[in-house]
Every structure is written in structure tokens, then in C-alpha cells.
PDB file of C-alpha atoms in Angstrom:
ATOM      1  CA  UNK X 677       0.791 -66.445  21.632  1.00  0.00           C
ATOM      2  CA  UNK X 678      -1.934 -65.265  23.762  1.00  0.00           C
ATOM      3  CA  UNK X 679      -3.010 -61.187  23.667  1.00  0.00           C
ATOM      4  CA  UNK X 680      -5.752 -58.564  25.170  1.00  0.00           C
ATOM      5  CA  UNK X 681      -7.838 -56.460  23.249  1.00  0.00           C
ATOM      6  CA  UNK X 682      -9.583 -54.139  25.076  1.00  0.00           C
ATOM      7  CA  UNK X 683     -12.095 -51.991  24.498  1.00  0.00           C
ATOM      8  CA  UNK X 684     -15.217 -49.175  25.291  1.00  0.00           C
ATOM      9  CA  UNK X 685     -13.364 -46.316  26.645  1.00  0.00           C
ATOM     10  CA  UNK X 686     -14.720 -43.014  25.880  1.00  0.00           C
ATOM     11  CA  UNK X 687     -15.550 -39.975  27.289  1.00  0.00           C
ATOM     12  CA  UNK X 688     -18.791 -39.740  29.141  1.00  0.00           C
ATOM     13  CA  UNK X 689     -20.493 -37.036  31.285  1.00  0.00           C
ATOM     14  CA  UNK X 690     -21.023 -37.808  34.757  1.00  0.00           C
ATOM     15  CA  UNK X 691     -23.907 -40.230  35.374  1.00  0.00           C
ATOM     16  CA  UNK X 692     -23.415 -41.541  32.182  1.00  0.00           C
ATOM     17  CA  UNK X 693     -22.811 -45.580  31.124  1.00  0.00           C
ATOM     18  CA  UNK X 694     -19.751 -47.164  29.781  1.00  0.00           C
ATOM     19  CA  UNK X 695     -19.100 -50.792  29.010  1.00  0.00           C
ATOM     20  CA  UNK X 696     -15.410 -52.133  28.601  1.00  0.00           C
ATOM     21  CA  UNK X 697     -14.864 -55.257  26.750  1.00  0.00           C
ATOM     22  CA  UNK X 698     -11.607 -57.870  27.263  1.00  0.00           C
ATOM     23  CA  UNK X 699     -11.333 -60.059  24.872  1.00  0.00           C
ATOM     24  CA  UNK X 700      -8.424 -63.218  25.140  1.00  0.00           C
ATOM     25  CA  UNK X 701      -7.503 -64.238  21.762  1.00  0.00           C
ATOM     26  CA  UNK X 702      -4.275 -67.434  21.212  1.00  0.00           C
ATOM     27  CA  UNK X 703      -2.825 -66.763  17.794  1.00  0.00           C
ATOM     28  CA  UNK X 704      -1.833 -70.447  17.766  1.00  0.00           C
ATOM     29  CA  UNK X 705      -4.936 -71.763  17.881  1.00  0.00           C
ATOM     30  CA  UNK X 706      -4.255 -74.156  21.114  1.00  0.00           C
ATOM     31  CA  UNK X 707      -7.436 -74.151  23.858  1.00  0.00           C
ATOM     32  CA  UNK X 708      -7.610 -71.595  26.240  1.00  0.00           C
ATOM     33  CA  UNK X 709      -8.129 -71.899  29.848  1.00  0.00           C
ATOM     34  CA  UNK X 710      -9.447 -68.447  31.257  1.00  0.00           C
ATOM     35  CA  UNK X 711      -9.183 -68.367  34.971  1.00  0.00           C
ATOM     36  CA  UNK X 712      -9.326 -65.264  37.132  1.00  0.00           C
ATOM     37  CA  UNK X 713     -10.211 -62.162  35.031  1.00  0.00           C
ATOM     38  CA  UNK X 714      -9.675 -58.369  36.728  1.00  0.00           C
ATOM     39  CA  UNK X 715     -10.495 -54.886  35.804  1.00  0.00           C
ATOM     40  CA  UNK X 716      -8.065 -51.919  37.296  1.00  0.00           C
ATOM     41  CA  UNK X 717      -7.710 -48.680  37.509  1.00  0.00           C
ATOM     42  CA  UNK X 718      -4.651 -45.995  36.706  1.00  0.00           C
ATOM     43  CA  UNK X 719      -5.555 -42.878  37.599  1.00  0.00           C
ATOM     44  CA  UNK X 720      -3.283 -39.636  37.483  1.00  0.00           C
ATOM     45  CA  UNK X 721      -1.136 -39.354  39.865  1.00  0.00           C
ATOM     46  CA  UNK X 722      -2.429 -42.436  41.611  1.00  0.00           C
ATOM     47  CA  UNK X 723      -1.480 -45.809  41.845  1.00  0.00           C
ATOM     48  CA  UNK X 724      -3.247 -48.674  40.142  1.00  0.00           C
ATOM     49  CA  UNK X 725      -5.964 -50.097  42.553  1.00  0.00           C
ATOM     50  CA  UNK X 726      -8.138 -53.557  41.689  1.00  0.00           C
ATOM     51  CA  UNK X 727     -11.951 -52.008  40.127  1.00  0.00           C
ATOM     52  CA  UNK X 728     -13.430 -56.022  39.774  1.00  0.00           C
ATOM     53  CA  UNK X 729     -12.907 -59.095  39.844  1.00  0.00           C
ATOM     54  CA  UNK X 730     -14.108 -62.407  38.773  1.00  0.00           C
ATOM     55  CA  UNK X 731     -13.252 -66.253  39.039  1.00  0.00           C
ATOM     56  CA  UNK X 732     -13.712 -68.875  37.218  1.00  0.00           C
ATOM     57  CA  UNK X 733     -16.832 -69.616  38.863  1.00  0.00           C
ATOM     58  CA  UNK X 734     -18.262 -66.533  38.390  1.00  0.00           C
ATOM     59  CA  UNK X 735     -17.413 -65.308  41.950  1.00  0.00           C
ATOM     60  CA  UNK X 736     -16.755 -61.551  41.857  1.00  0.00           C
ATOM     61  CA  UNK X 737     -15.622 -58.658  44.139  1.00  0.00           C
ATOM     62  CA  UNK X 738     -15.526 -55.436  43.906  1.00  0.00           C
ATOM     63  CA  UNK X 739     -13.863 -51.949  44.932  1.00  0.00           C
ATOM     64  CA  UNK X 740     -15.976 -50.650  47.722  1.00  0.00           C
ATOM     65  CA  UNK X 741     -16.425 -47.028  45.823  1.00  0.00           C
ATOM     66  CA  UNK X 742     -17.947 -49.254  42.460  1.00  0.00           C
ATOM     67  CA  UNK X 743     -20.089 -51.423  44.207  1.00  0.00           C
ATOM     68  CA  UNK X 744     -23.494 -51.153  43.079  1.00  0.00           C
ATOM     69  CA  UNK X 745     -22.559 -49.046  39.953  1.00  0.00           C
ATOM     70  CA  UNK X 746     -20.345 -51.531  38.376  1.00  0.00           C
ATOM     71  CA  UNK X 747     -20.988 -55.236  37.310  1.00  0.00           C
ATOM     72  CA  UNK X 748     -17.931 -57.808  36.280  1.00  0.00           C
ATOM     73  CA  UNK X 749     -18.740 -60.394  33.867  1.00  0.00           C
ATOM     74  CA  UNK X 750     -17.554 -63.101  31.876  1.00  0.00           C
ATOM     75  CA  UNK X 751     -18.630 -64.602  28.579  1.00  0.00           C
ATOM     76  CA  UNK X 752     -15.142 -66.539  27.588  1.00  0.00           C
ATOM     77  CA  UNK X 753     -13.119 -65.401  26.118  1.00  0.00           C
ATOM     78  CA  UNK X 754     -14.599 -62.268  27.255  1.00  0.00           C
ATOM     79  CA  UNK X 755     -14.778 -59.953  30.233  1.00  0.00           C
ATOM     80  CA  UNK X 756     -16.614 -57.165  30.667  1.00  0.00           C
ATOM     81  CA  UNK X 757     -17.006 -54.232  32.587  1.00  0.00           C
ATOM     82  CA  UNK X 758     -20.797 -52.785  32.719  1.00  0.00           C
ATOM     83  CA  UNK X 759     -20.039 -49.201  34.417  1.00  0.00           C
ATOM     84  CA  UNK X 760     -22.817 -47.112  35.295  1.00  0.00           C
ATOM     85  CA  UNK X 761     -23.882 -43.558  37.060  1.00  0.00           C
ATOM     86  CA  UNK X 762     -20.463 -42.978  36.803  1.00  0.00           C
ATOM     87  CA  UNK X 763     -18.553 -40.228  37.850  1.00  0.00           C
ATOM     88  CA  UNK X 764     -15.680 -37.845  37.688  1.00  0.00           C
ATOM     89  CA  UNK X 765     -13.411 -40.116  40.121  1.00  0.00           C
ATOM     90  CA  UNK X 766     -13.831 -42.454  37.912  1.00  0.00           C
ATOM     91  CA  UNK X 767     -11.659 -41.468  35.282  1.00  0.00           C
ATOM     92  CA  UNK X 768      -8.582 -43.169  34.492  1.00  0.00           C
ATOM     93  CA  UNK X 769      -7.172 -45.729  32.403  1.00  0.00           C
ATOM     94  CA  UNK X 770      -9.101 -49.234  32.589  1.00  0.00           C
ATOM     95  CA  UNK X 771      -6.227 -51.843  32.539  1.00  0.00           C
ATOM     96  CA  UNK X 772      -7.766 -55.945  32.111  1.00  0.00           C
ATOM     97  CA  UNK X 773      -5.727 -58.879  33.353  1.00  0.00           C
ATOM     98  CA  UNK X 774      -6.216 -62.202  33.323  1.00  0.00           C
ATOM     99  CA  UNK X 775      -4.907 -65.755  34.320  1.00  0.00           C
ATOM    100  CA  UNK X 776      -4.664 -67.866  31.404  1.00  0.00           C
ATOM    101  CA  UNK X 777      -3.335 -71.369  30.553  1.00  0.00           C
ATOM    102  CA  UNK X 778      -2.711 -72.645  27.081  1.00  0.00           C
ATOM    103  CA  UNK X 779      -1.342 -76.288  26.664  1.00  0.00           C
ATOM    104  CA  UNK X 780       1.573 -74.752  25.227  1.00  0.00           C
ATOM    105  CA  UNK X 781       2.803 -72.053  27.427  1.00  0.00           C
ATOM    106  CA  UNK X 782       1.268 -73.236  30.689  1.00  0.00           C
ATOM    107  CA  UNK X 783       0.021 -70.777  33.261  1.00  0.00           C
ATOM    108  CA  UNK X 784       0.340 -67.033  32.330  1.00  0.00           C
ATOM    109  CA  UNK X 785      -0.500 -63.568  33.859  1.00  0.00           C
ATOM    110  CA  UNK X 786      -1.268 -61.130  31.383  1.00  0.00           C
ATOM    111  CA  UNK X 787      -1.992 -57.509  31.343  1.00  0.00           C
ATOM    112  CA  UNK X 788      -3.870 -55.050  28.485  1.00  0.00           C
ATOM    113  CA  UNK X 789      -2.690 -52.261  26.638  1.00  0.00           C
ATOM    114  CA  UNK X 790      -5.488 -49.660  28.619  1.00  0.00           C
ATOM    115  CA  UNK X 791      -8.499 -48.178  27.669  1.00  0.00           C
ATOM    116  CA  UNK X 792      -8.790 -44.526  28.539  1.00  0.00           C
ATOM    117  CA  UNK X 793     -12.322 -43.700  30.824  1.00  0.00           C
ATOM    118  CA  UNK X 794     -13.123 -39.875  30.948  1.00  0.00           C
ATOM    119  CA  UNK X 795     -15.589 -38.172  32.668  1.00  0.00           C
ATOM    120  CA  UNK X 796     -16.684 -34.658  32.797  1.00  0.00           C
ATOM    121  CA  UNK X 797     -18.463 -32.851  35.675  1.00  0.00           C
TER     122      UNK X 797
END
């Protein structure tokens, strides 16, 4: 079985730093392929948009309003998040999914259980 754990949420004023943390973990022990990783966004009342992303390569793109505040990398089985002068329209929950492949279950999509990103004005 293959999971998410996510983490570095917290609340933040504006201008302030966070840095999220993915982390693939295979409870079965089998290798891990970890393909195309993504950070996204749920905000309130909004629907989810794409933050970051990253190949396997180490090509990334980005969300035109995060460019130059926010870096995607990887590290597997890793990914991170490195947000910075951050502000209130930032806020939201911080969702990770990947593209994995295990020799057991092939190719799979997952998604993270959140991590919640506040910021205060």
C-alpha cells in the first residue's frame, strides 16, 4: 500500500515563509517509482487550482500568481513546497498528488489528506 503524509501547514502572517513537505511511503516494502509530483490549492469557496508542479526530471511549472515566491522540489520520496512572502490569498488547504508506480500495483494517482495554510493580514 502506498500513502501521503503531508506536512508544514501553519498559520503565518503575511510575508511570512512556509515549507510543506510530501512524503510517499509503500507499507509493503516493494520499490517506488515517483513520477510527476503536484502541489494544489482548496481555497473557500473556490475550486481546487494546480500551485506547482514537477516531473521526474525536475521540470517544474508554476501558477502564474506563485511564481517567484514559490519553489517545487523533489528529494524522493519527497516533495516540497518552499512558500515565501506569502500572502493572504494564499490561504487554503495545500493538497499533494503524485504519480506513483510500485511493481505490485502498477501505475497509481494519489492524492493527500491536506495541510491547512493560513495567513493573516
Amino acid at each position: 500500500q502506498v500513502q501521503l503524509e503531508e506536512s508544514g501547514g501553519g498559520l503565518v502572517p503575511a510575508g511570512g515563509s512556509l515549507k510543506l513537505s510530501c512524503e510517499v511511503s509503500v507499507t509493503s516494502g516493494s520499490v517506488t517509482r515517483l513520477d510527476r509530483a503536484a502541489w494544489y490549492r482548496q481555497a473557500p469557496g473556490k475550486q481546487r487550482e494546480l500551485v506547482a508542479s514537477i516531473t521526474r526530471s525536475g521540470s517544474t511549472d508554476y501558477l502564474d500568481f506563485v511564481k517567484g515566491r514559490f519553489t517545487i522540489s523533489r528529494r524522493n520520496p519527497t516533495v516540497y513546497l518552499d512558500m515565501n512572502n506569502l500572502r493572504s490569498e494564499d490561504t487554503g488547504v495545500y493538497l499533494c498528488n503524485v504519480d506513483v508506480w510500485t511493481p505490485i500495483t502498477g501505475p497509481l494517482n494519489l492524492w493527500g489528506q491536506g495541510t491547512q495554510v493560513t495567513v493573516s493580514s
